[in-house]
Amino acid sequence: MLQELEELKLNALRELDAINNLKELESWRVRYLGRKSELTRVLRSLATLPLAERKAVGAGANEVKAKLEDSLEQKEQVLRGVQLAASAEEGGIDITLPGHPFPTGRLHPITQTIYEICDIFTSMGFQVVEGPEVEWDYYNFEALNIPEEHPARDTMSTLWVDFETDSGERPMLLRTHTTSMQLRVMEKMPPPLRVVIPGRVYRYEASDATHTPMFHQIDGLAVGKGITMADLKGTLYEFARRFFGEDRKVRFRCDYFPFVEPGAEMAIECSVCGGKGCRLCGNTGWIEILGAGMTHPQVLQRAGLDPEVYSGFAFGMGIDRMPMLRYGIDDIRLFYSSDLRFLRQF
Ligand code: PHE
């Protein structure tokens, strides 16, 4: 009996060796390991054998069974691998091929700059808010002390929205500065408040190396009791130190904006010539980066705040120039040309 089992095993393994597809493998399995196979028959008949023989034959048969099952499994793995490769040739999937790399997205340099500037101000207790790009004349101009005939309107060539009220007015526009959010914020948030407002702004201007009809600004506003010009300067100096570096000199001078009193502008030492004067800074050694000032009492009043009790400061800066200064980019239009060779560098 043991002799027969041994022969059975050798035959089975020899046949298995010659098999080269899964179909043949299945009939091999049925023949040698199936319910009607010789091996199964031997195992079933064990009970009828005398005890001494039963032990030896049982152990032998189980050993052969384990060996055949093992070999079956190995063979199956080999054949499946072969099958995959073969079906790949017919247009199937070859899992051994390397994957297709796909490009990962990244943040636009302007977006990166907005995040960086907002981070600096949020760490000083400012909150980030956003507002509508299509705006009422009231919030963009009127509420900021820039009435219909005010010359300040000329400095912000406006794109008007084709919308007429019953009385024939065209009171909607694309905001010309993010300062348009000042009154909206004061109307909604009770002081003390500190916000920064990043976003797109629009002006009716032809494009050239330093102008585009759409660009970006960040405005800041702080309103509360006892806020002074010293708070404004301290906040902006700290911003300049963190954004442009410890050593960069900043300059603060008087300037005029209808919605602040007094008004100021801040400039940084030119990054190209280090203050000596060059083409970039128009030979002045300074580059103006923002306008600022103390919130005008009339603006506070319009928001229902008593200027005898509350005061505030405001500032606004263009964003697009920041990465231009930092990376020495000489044409603002590159940001909006969707040229990946340019954008991938950031
Ligand atoms: N809105 C002004 C501009 O676009 C900048 C500014 C904002 C100035 C806030 C003072 C206060 O130039």
GROMACS .gro file of C-alpha atoms and ligand atoms in nm:
model
  358
    1MET     CA    1   0.000   0.000   0.000
    2LEU     CA    2   0.277   0.246   0.095
    3GLN     CA    3   0.461   0.147  -0.219
    4GLU     CA    4   0.151   0.232  -0.426
    5LEU     CA    5   0.119   0.569  -0.258
    6GLU     CA    6   0.480   0.651  -0.336
    7GLU     CA    7   0.428   0.564  -0.704
    8LEU     CA    8   0.110   0.769  -0.711
    9LYS     CA    9   0.300   1.068  -0.577
   10LEU     CA   10   0.583   1.039  -0.829
   11ASN     CA   11   0.337   1.005  -1.120
   12ALA     CA   12   0.135   1.300  -1.005
   13LEU     CA   13   0.442   1.525  -0.967
   14ARG     CA   14   0.580   1.420  -1.304
   15GLU     CA   15   0.249   1.504  -1.474
   16LEU     CA   16   0.223   1.831  -1.285
   17ASP     CA   17   0.562   1.930  -1.414
   18ALA     CA   18   0.444   1.905  -1.775
   19ILE     CA   19   0.131   2.114  -1.725
   20ASN     CA   20   0.140   2.467  -1.875
   21ASN     CA   21  -0.208   2.610  -1.838
   22LEU     CA   22  -0.468   2.654  -1.564
   23LYS     CA   23  -0.725   2.434  -1.735
   24GLU     CA   24  -0.496   2.130  -1.736
   25LEU     CA   25  -0.401   2.210  -1.379
   26GLU     CA   26  -0.765   2.190  -1.274
   27SER     CA   27  -0.814   1.845  -1.428
   28TRP     CA   28  -0.490   1.735  -1.260
   29ARG     CA   29  -0.633   1.854  -0.928
   30VAL     CA   30  -0.955   1.660  -0.984
   31ARG     CA   31  -0.761   1.351  -1.083
   32TYR     CA   32  -0.519   1.343  -0.789
   33LEU     CA   33  -0.687   1.538  -0.512
   34GLY     CA   34  -1.059   1.534  -0.605
   35ARG     CA   35  -1.333   1.342  -0.426
   36LYS     CA   36  -1.305   1.045  -0.661
   37SER     CA   37  -0.926   1.036  -0.670
   38GLU     CA   38  -0.715   0.738  -0.572
   39LEU     CA   39  -0.578   0.926  -0.276
   40THR     CA   40  -0.921   1.015  -0.138
   41ARG     CA   41  -1.026   0.653  -0.185
   42VAL     CA   42  -0.725   0.533   0.018
   43LEU     CA   43  -0.793   0.785   0.294
   44ARG     CA   44  -1.160   0.683   0.310
   45SER     CA   45  -1.078   0.315   0.333
   46LEU     CA   46  -0.844   0.359   0.628
   47ALA     CA   47  -1.116   0.258   0.873
   48THR     CA   48  -1.137  -0.086   0.719
   49LEU     CA   49  -0.767  -0.162   0.763
   50PRO     CA   50  -0.622  -0.343   1.063
   51LEU     CA   51  -0.499  -0.102   1.328
   52ALA     CA   52  -0.124  -0.143   1.269
   53GLU     CA   53  -0.154  -0.088   0.895
   54ARG     CA   54  -0.405   0.195   0.945
   55LYS     CA   55  -0.149   0.414   1.122
   56ALA     CA   56   0.129   0.374   0.868
   57VAL     CA   57  -0.093   0.405   0.560
   58GLY     CA   58  -0.282   0.699   0.712
   59ALA     CA   59   0.038   0.890   0.786
   60GLY     CA   60   0.179   0.811   0.439
   61ALA     CA   61  -0.139   0.911   0.256
   62ASN     CA   62  -0.165   1.241   0.445
   63GLU     CA   63   0.196   1.317   0.368
   64VAL     CA   64   0.140   1.256  -0.004
   65LYS     CA   65  -0.174   1.470   0.008
   66ALA     CA   66   0.012   1.760   0.171
   67LYS     CA   67   0.294   1.736  -0.081
   68LEU     CA   68   0.054   1.737  -0.379
   69GLU     CA   69  -0.147   2.030  -0.243
   70ASP     CA   70   0.170   2.225  -0.188
   71SER     CA   71   0.299   2.158  -0.538
   72LEU     CA   72  -0.043   2.244  -0.682
   73GLU     CA   73  -0.036   2.583  -0.516
   74GLN     CA   74   0.314   2.663  -0.635
   75LYS     CA   75   0.233   2.558  -0.989
   76GLU     CA   76  -0.080   2.769  -0.987
   77GLN     CA   77   0.115   3.080  -0.888
   78VAL     CA   78   0.364   3.024  -1.165
   79LEU     CA   79   0.088   2.973  -1.423
   80ARG     CA   80  -0.107   3.281  -1.313
   81GLY     CA   81   0.204   3.496  -1.352
   82VAL     CA   82   0.252   3.360  -1.702
   83GLN     CA   83  -0.114   3.420  -1.777
   84LEU     CA   84  -0.092   3.787  -1.671
   85ALA     CA   85   0.202   3.848  -1.896
   86ALA     CA   86   0.022   3.674  -2.183
   87SER     CA   87  -0.298   3.873  -2.138
   88ALA     CA   88  -0.092   4.194  -2.128
   89GLU     CA   89   0.017   4.116  -2.481
   90GLU     CA   90  -0.348   4.101  -2.579
   91GLY     CA   91  -0.409   4.446  -2.429
   92GLY     CA   92  -0.478   4.343  -2.069
   93ILE     CA   93  -0.306   4.472  -1.757
   94ASP     CA   94   0.051   4.390  -1.671
   95ILE     CA   95   0.081   4.466  -1.302
   96THR     CA   96   0.458   4.437  -1.323
   97LEU     CA   97   0.484   4.756  -1.529
   98PRO     CA   98   0.573   5.079  -1.342
   99GLY     CA   99   0.280   5.321  -1.289
  100HIS     CA  100   0.217   5.638  -1.487
  101PRO     CA  101   0.352   5.937  -1.295
  102PHE     CA  102   0.100   6.224  -1.281
  103PRO     CA  103   0.183   6.588  -1.213
  104THR     CA  104   0.108   6.720  -0.865
  105GLY     CA  105  -0.057   7.060  -0.830
  106ARG     CA  106   0.099   7.350  -0.646
  107LEU     CA  107  -0.006   7.689  -0.518
  108HIS     CA  108   0.025   7.989  -0.747
  109PRO     CA  109   0.301   8.230  -0.633
  110ILE     CA  110   0.035   8.498  -0.568
  111THR     CA  111  -0.163   8.255  -0.350
  112GLN     CA  112   0.155   8.160  -0.164
  113THR     CA  113   0.223   8.528  -0.098
  114ILE     CA  114  -0.133   8.588   0.026
  115TYR     CA  115  -0.101   8.292   0.266
  116GLU     CA  116   0.235   8.415   0.391
  117ILE     CA  117   0.114   8.770   0.455
  118CYS     CA  118  -0.210   8.652   0.619
  119ASP     CA  119  -0.006   8.419   0.844
  120ILE     CA  120   0.202   8.712   0.970
  121PHE     CA  121  -0.109   8.915   1.055
  122THR     CA  122  -0.307   8.627   1.206
  123SER     CA  123  -0.015   8.563   1.440
  124MET     CA  124  -0.065   8.925   1.555
  125GLY     CA  125  -0.433   8.863   1.628
  126PHE     CA  126  -0.589   8.961   1.295
  127GLN     CA  127  -0.868   8.757   1.143
  128VAL     CA  128  -0.892   8.689   0.767
  129VAL     CA  129  -1.217   8.792   0.594
  130GLU     CA  130  -1.313   8.805   0.228
  131GLY     CA  131  -1.576   9.000   0.040
  132PRO     CA  132  -1.748   9.051  -0.296
  133GLU     CA  133  -1.555   9.155  -0.606
  134VAL     CA  134  -1.870   9.299  -0.762
  135GLU     CA  135  -1.944   9.584  -0.523
  136TRP     CA  136  -2.172   9.881  -0.467
  137ASP     CA  137  -2.039  10.227  -0.544
  138TYR     CA  138  -2.131  10.302  -0.183
  139TYR     CA  139  -1.879  10.063  -0.024
  140ASN     CA  140  -1.601  10.117  -0.276
  141PHE     CA  141  -1.620  10.500  -0.285
  142GLU     CA  142  -1.908  10.679  -0.118
  143ALA     CA  143  -1.864  10.535   0.233
  144LEU     CA  144  -1.490  10.602   0.213
  145ASN     CA  145  -1.536  10.978   0.163
  146ILE     CA  146  -1.500  10.957  -0.213
  147PRO     CA  147  -1.824  11.108  -0.348
  148GLU     CA  148  -1.926  11.126  -0.713
  149GLU     CA  149  -1.714  11.429  -0.810
  150HIS     CA  150  -1.412  11.355  -0.592
  151PRO     CA  151  -1.077  11.367  -0.778
  152ALA     CA  152  -0.966  11.047  -0.599
  153ARG     CA  153  -1.198  10.861  -0.838
  154ASP     CA  154  -0.967  10.958  -1.124
  155THR     CA  155  -0.679  10.764  -0.967
  156MET     CA  156  -0.883  10.446  -0.976
  157SER     CA  157  -1.017  10.400  -1.328
  158THR     CA  158  -1.325  10.199  -1.262
  159LEU     CA  159  -1.487   9.907  -1.443
  160TRP     CA  160  -1.861   9.963  -1.407
  161VAL     CA  161  -2.113   9.681  -1.405
  162ASP     CA  162  -2.393   9.714  -1.658
  163PHE     CA  163  -2.675   9.737  -1.408
  164GLU     CA  164  -2.920  10.026  -1.390
  165THR     CA  165  -3.154  10.114  -1.105
  166ASP     CA  166  -3.505  10.254  -1.159
  167SER     CA  167  -3.370  10.607  -1.120
  168GLY     CA  168  -3.112  10.549  -1.393
  169GLU     CA  169  -2.807  10.513  -1.168
  170ARG     CA  170  -2.532  10.263  -1.231
  171PRO     CA  171  -2.421  10.196  -0.876
  172MET     CA  172  -2.231   9.868  -0.922
  173LEU     CA  173  -1.866   9.818  -1.011
  174LEU     CA  174  -1.574   9.581  -0.984
  175ARG     CA  175  -1.403   9.688  -0.662
  176THR     CA  176  -1.095   9.901  -0.723
  177HIS     CA  177  -0.942   9.821  -0.383
  178THR     CA  178  -1.002   9.577  -0.098
  179THR     CA  179  -1.065   9.884   0.120
  180SER     CA  180  -1.424   9.836  -0.006
  181MET     CA  181  -1.463   9.584   0.278
  182GLN     CA  182  -1.388   9.835   0.555
  183LEU     CA  183  -1.741   9.952   0.616
  184ARG     CA  184  -1.892   9.608   0.559
  185VAL     CA  185  -1.666   9.473   0.835
  186MET     CA  186  -1.744   9.763   1.074
  187GLU     CA  187  -2.117   9.716   1.015
  188LYS     CA  188  -2.103   9.347   1.103
  189MET     CA  189  -1.833   9.308   1.368
  190PRO     CA  190  -1.846   9.495   1.698
  191PRO     CA  191  -1.510   9.644   1.809
  192PRO     CA  192  -1.250   9.559   1.919
  193LEU     CA  193  -1.182   9.409   1.577
  194ARG     CA  194  -0.873   9.328   1.376
  195VAL     CA  195  -0.908   9.195   1.022
  196VAL     CA  196  -0.706   9.148   0.706
  197ILE     CA  197  -0.887   9.128   0.373
  198PRO     CA  198  -0.706   8.968   0.080
  199GLY     CA  199  -0.856   8.953  -0.268
  200ARG     CA  200  -0.876   9.051  -0.632
  201VAL     CA  201  -0.925   9.410  -0.739
  202TYR     CA  202  -0.987   9.562  -1.083
  203ARG     CA  203  -0.892   9.879  -1.264
  204TYR     CA  204  -0.962   9.990  -1.617
  205GLU     CA  205  -0.601   9.999  -1.734
  206ALA     CA  206  -0.403   9.860  -2.024
  207SER     CA  207  -0.162   9.577  -1.942
  208ASP     CA  208   0.211   9.635  -1.943
  209ALA     CA  209   0.507   9.503  -1.746
  210THR     CA  210   0.381   9.657  -1.421
  211HIS     CA  211   0.003   9.680  -1.475
  212THR     CA  212  -0.282   9.435  -1.529
  213PRO     CA  213  -0.656   9.516  -1.518
  214MET     CA  214  -0.689   9.261  -1.235
  215PHE     CA  215  -0.443   9.236  -0.949
  216HIS     CA  216  -0.441   9.159  -0.576
  217GLN     CA  217  -0.444   9.359  -0.254
  218ILE     CA  218  -0.458   9.298   0.118
  219ASP     CA  219  -0.622   9.555   0.340
  220GLY     CA  220  -0.600   9.565   0.715
  221LEU     CA  221  -0.829   9.727   0.968
  222ALA     CA  222  -0.817   9.753   1.346
  223VAL     CA  223  -1.090   9.932   1.542
  224GLY     CA  224  -1.118   9.967   1.919
  225LYS     CA  225  -1.074  10.203   2.210
  226GLY     CA  226  -0.745  10.392   2.238
  227ILE     CA  227  -0.587  10.272   1.912
  228THR     CA  228  -0.314  10.517   1.802
  229MET     CA  229  -0.072  10.585   1.520
  230ALA     CA  230   0.193  10.408   1.728
  231ASP     CA  231  -0.008  10.085   1.700
  232LEU     CA  232  -0.021  10.130   1.323
  233LYS     CA  233   0.352  10.186   1.293
  234GLY     CA  234   0.436   9.904   1.531
  235THR     CA  235   0.216   9.661   1.339
  236LEU     CA  236   0.354   9.757   0.998
  237TYR     CA  237   0.718   9.757   1.112
  238GLU     CA  238   0.671   9.411   1.256
  239PHE     CA  239   0.513   9.297   0.929
  240ALA     CA  240   0.801   9.442   0.725
  241ARG     CA  241   1.058   9.280   0.953
  242ARG     CA  242   0.901   8.937   0.917
  243PHE     CA  243   0.824   8.957   0.547
  244PHE     CA  244   1.131   9.138   0.412
  245GLY     CA  245   1.384   9.043   0.680
  246GLU     CA  246   1.538   9.198   0.992
  247ASP     CA  247   1.785   9.423   0.816
  248ARG     CA  248   1.565   9.588   0.555
  249LYS     CA  249   1.511   9.957   0.627
  250VAL     CA  250   1.156  10.097   0.611
  251ARG     CA  251   1.041  10.456   0.562
  252PHE     CA  252   0.719  10.614   0.680
  253ARG     CA  253   0.593  10.937   0.519
  254CYS     CA  254   0.278  11.144   0.498
  255ASP     CA  255   0.036  11.063   0.222
  256TYR     CA  256  -0.325  11.135   0.141
  257PHE     CA  257  -0.618  10.894   0.125
  258PRO     CA  258  -0.973  11.030   0.170
  259PHE     CA  259  -1.069  10.761   0.422
  260VAL     CA  260  -0.783  10.809   0.669
  261GLU     CA  261  -0.661  11.106   0.871
  262PRO     CA  262  -0.369  11.136   0.903
  263GLY     CA  263  -0.257  10.925   0.606
  264ALA     CA  264   0.081  10.768   0.542
  265GLU     CA  265   0.275  10.554   0.301
  266MET     CA  266   0.542  10.303   0.384
  267ALA     CA  267   0.839  10.218   0.165
  268ILE     CA  268   1.119   9.963   0.195
  269GLU     CA  269   1.479   9.998   0.094
  270CYS     CA  270   1.522   9.886  -0.268
  271SER     CA  271   1.617   9.519  -0.287
  272VAL     CA  272   1.814   9.560  -0.609
  273CYS     CA  273   2.047   9.853  -0.527
  274GLY     CA  274   2.026   9.839  -0.147
  275GLY     CA  275   1.921  10.206  -0.130
  276LYS     CA  276   2.178  10.352  -0.371
  277GLY     CA  277   1.925  10.414  -0.647
  278CYS     CA  278   1.859  10.212  -0.961
  279ARG     CA  279   1.606  10.163  -1.240
  280LEU     CA  280   1.369   9.951  -1.029
  281CYS     CA  281   1.331  10.218  -0.758
  282GLY     CA  282   1.344  10.511  -0.999
  283ASN     CA  283   1.676  10.621  -0.847
  284THR     CA  284   1.516  10.696  -0.512
  285GLY     CA  285   1.650  10.393  -0.325
  286TRP     CA  286   1.299  10.326  -0.190
  287ILE     CA  287   1.005  10.117  -0.306
  288GLU     CA  288   0.658  10.213  -0.187
  289ILE     CA  289   0.466   9.910  -0.068
  290LEU     CA  290   0.158  10.032   0.113
  291GLY     CA  291  -0.079  10.308   0.206
  292ALA     CA  292  -0.208  10.349   0.561
  293GLY     CA  293  -0.353  10.584   0.817
  294MET     CA  294  -0.592  10.641   1.104
  295THR     CA  295  -0.953  10.563   1.015
  296HIS     CA  296  -1.135  10.887   0.928
  297PRO     CA  297  -1.392  10.992   1.194
  298GLN     CA  298  -1.663  11.015   0.926
  299VAL     CA  299  -1.600  10.654   0.824
  300LEU     CA  300  -1.639  10.540   1.184
  301GLN     CA  301  -1.957  10.743   1.213
  302ARG     CA  302  -2.105  10.585   0.901
  303ALA     CA  303  -2.064  10.246   1.070
  304GLY     CA  304  -2.248  10.383   1.375
  305LEU     CA  305  -1.934  10.413   1.587
  306ASP     CA  306  -1.870  10.725   1.798
  307PRO     CA  307  -1.528  10.868   1.694
  308GLU     CA  308  -1.496  11.020   2.041
  309VAL     CA  309  -1.494  10.667   2.183
  310TYR     CA  310  -1.346  10.453   1.909
  311SER     CA  311  -1.046  10.493   1.684
  312GLY     CA  312  -0.887  10.269   1.427
  313PHE     CA  313  -0.606  10.225   1.180
  314ALA     CA  314  -0.612  10.091   0.827
  315PHE     CA  315  -0.359   9.990   0.566
  316GLY     CA  316  -0.365   9.847   0.217
  317MET     CA  317  -0.097   9.695  -0.003
  318GLY     CA  318  -0.058   9.544  -0.345
  319ILE     CA  319   0.035   9.178  -0.338
  320ASP     CA  320   0.162   9.112  -0.689
  321ARG     CA  321   0.468   9.331  -0.642
  322MET     CA  322   0.588   9.133  -0.341
  323PRO     CA  323   0.692   8.816  -0.526
  324MET     CA  324   0.819   9.037  -0.811
  325LEU     CA  325   1.054   9.213  -0.569
  326ARG     CA  326   1.150   8.895  -0.395
  327TYR     CA  327   1.228   8.687  -0.703
  328GLY     CA  328   1.332   8.964  -0.940
  329ILE     CA  329   1.037   8.909  -1.177
  330ASP     CA  330   1.023   9.202  -1.419
  331ASP     CA  331   0.683   9.143  -1.582
  332ILE     CA  332   0.359   9.111  -1.382
  333ARG     CA  333   0.183   8.950  -1.680
  334LEU     CA  334   0.384   8.631  -1.624
  335PHE     CA  335   0.163   8.557  -1.321
  336TYR     CA  336  -0.147   8.545  -1.540
  337SER     CA  337  -0.013   8.382  -1.855
  338SER     CA  338  -0.067   8.023  -1.731
  339ASP     CA  339   0.280   7.934  -1.856
  340LEU     CA  340   0.370   7.626  -1.655
  341ARG     CA  341   0.742   7.672  -1.723
  342PHE     CA  342   0.715   7.993  -1.521
  343LEU     CA  343   0.470   7.870  -1.254
  344ARG     CA  344   0.657   7.545  -1.181
  345GLN     CA  345   0.949   7.742  -1.042
  346PHE     CA  346   0.761   7.835  -0.726
  347PHE     N1  347  -0.689  10.149  -0.082
  347PHE     C1  348  -0.566  10.222  -0.098
  347PHE     C2  349  -0.511  10.193  -0.238
  347PHE     O1  350  -0.563  10.113  -0.309
  347PHE     C3  351  -0.464  10.181   0.005
  347PHE     C4  352  -0.501  10.215   0.147
  347PHE     C5  353  -0.575  10.127   0.223
  347PHE     C6  354  -0.459  10.333   0.205
  347PHE     C7  355  -0.609  10.156   0.355
  347PHE     C8  356  -0.491  10.367   0.335
  347PHE     C9  357  -0.567  10.277   0.408
  347PHE     O2  358  -0.413  10.251  -0.279
   0.00000   0.00000   0.00000
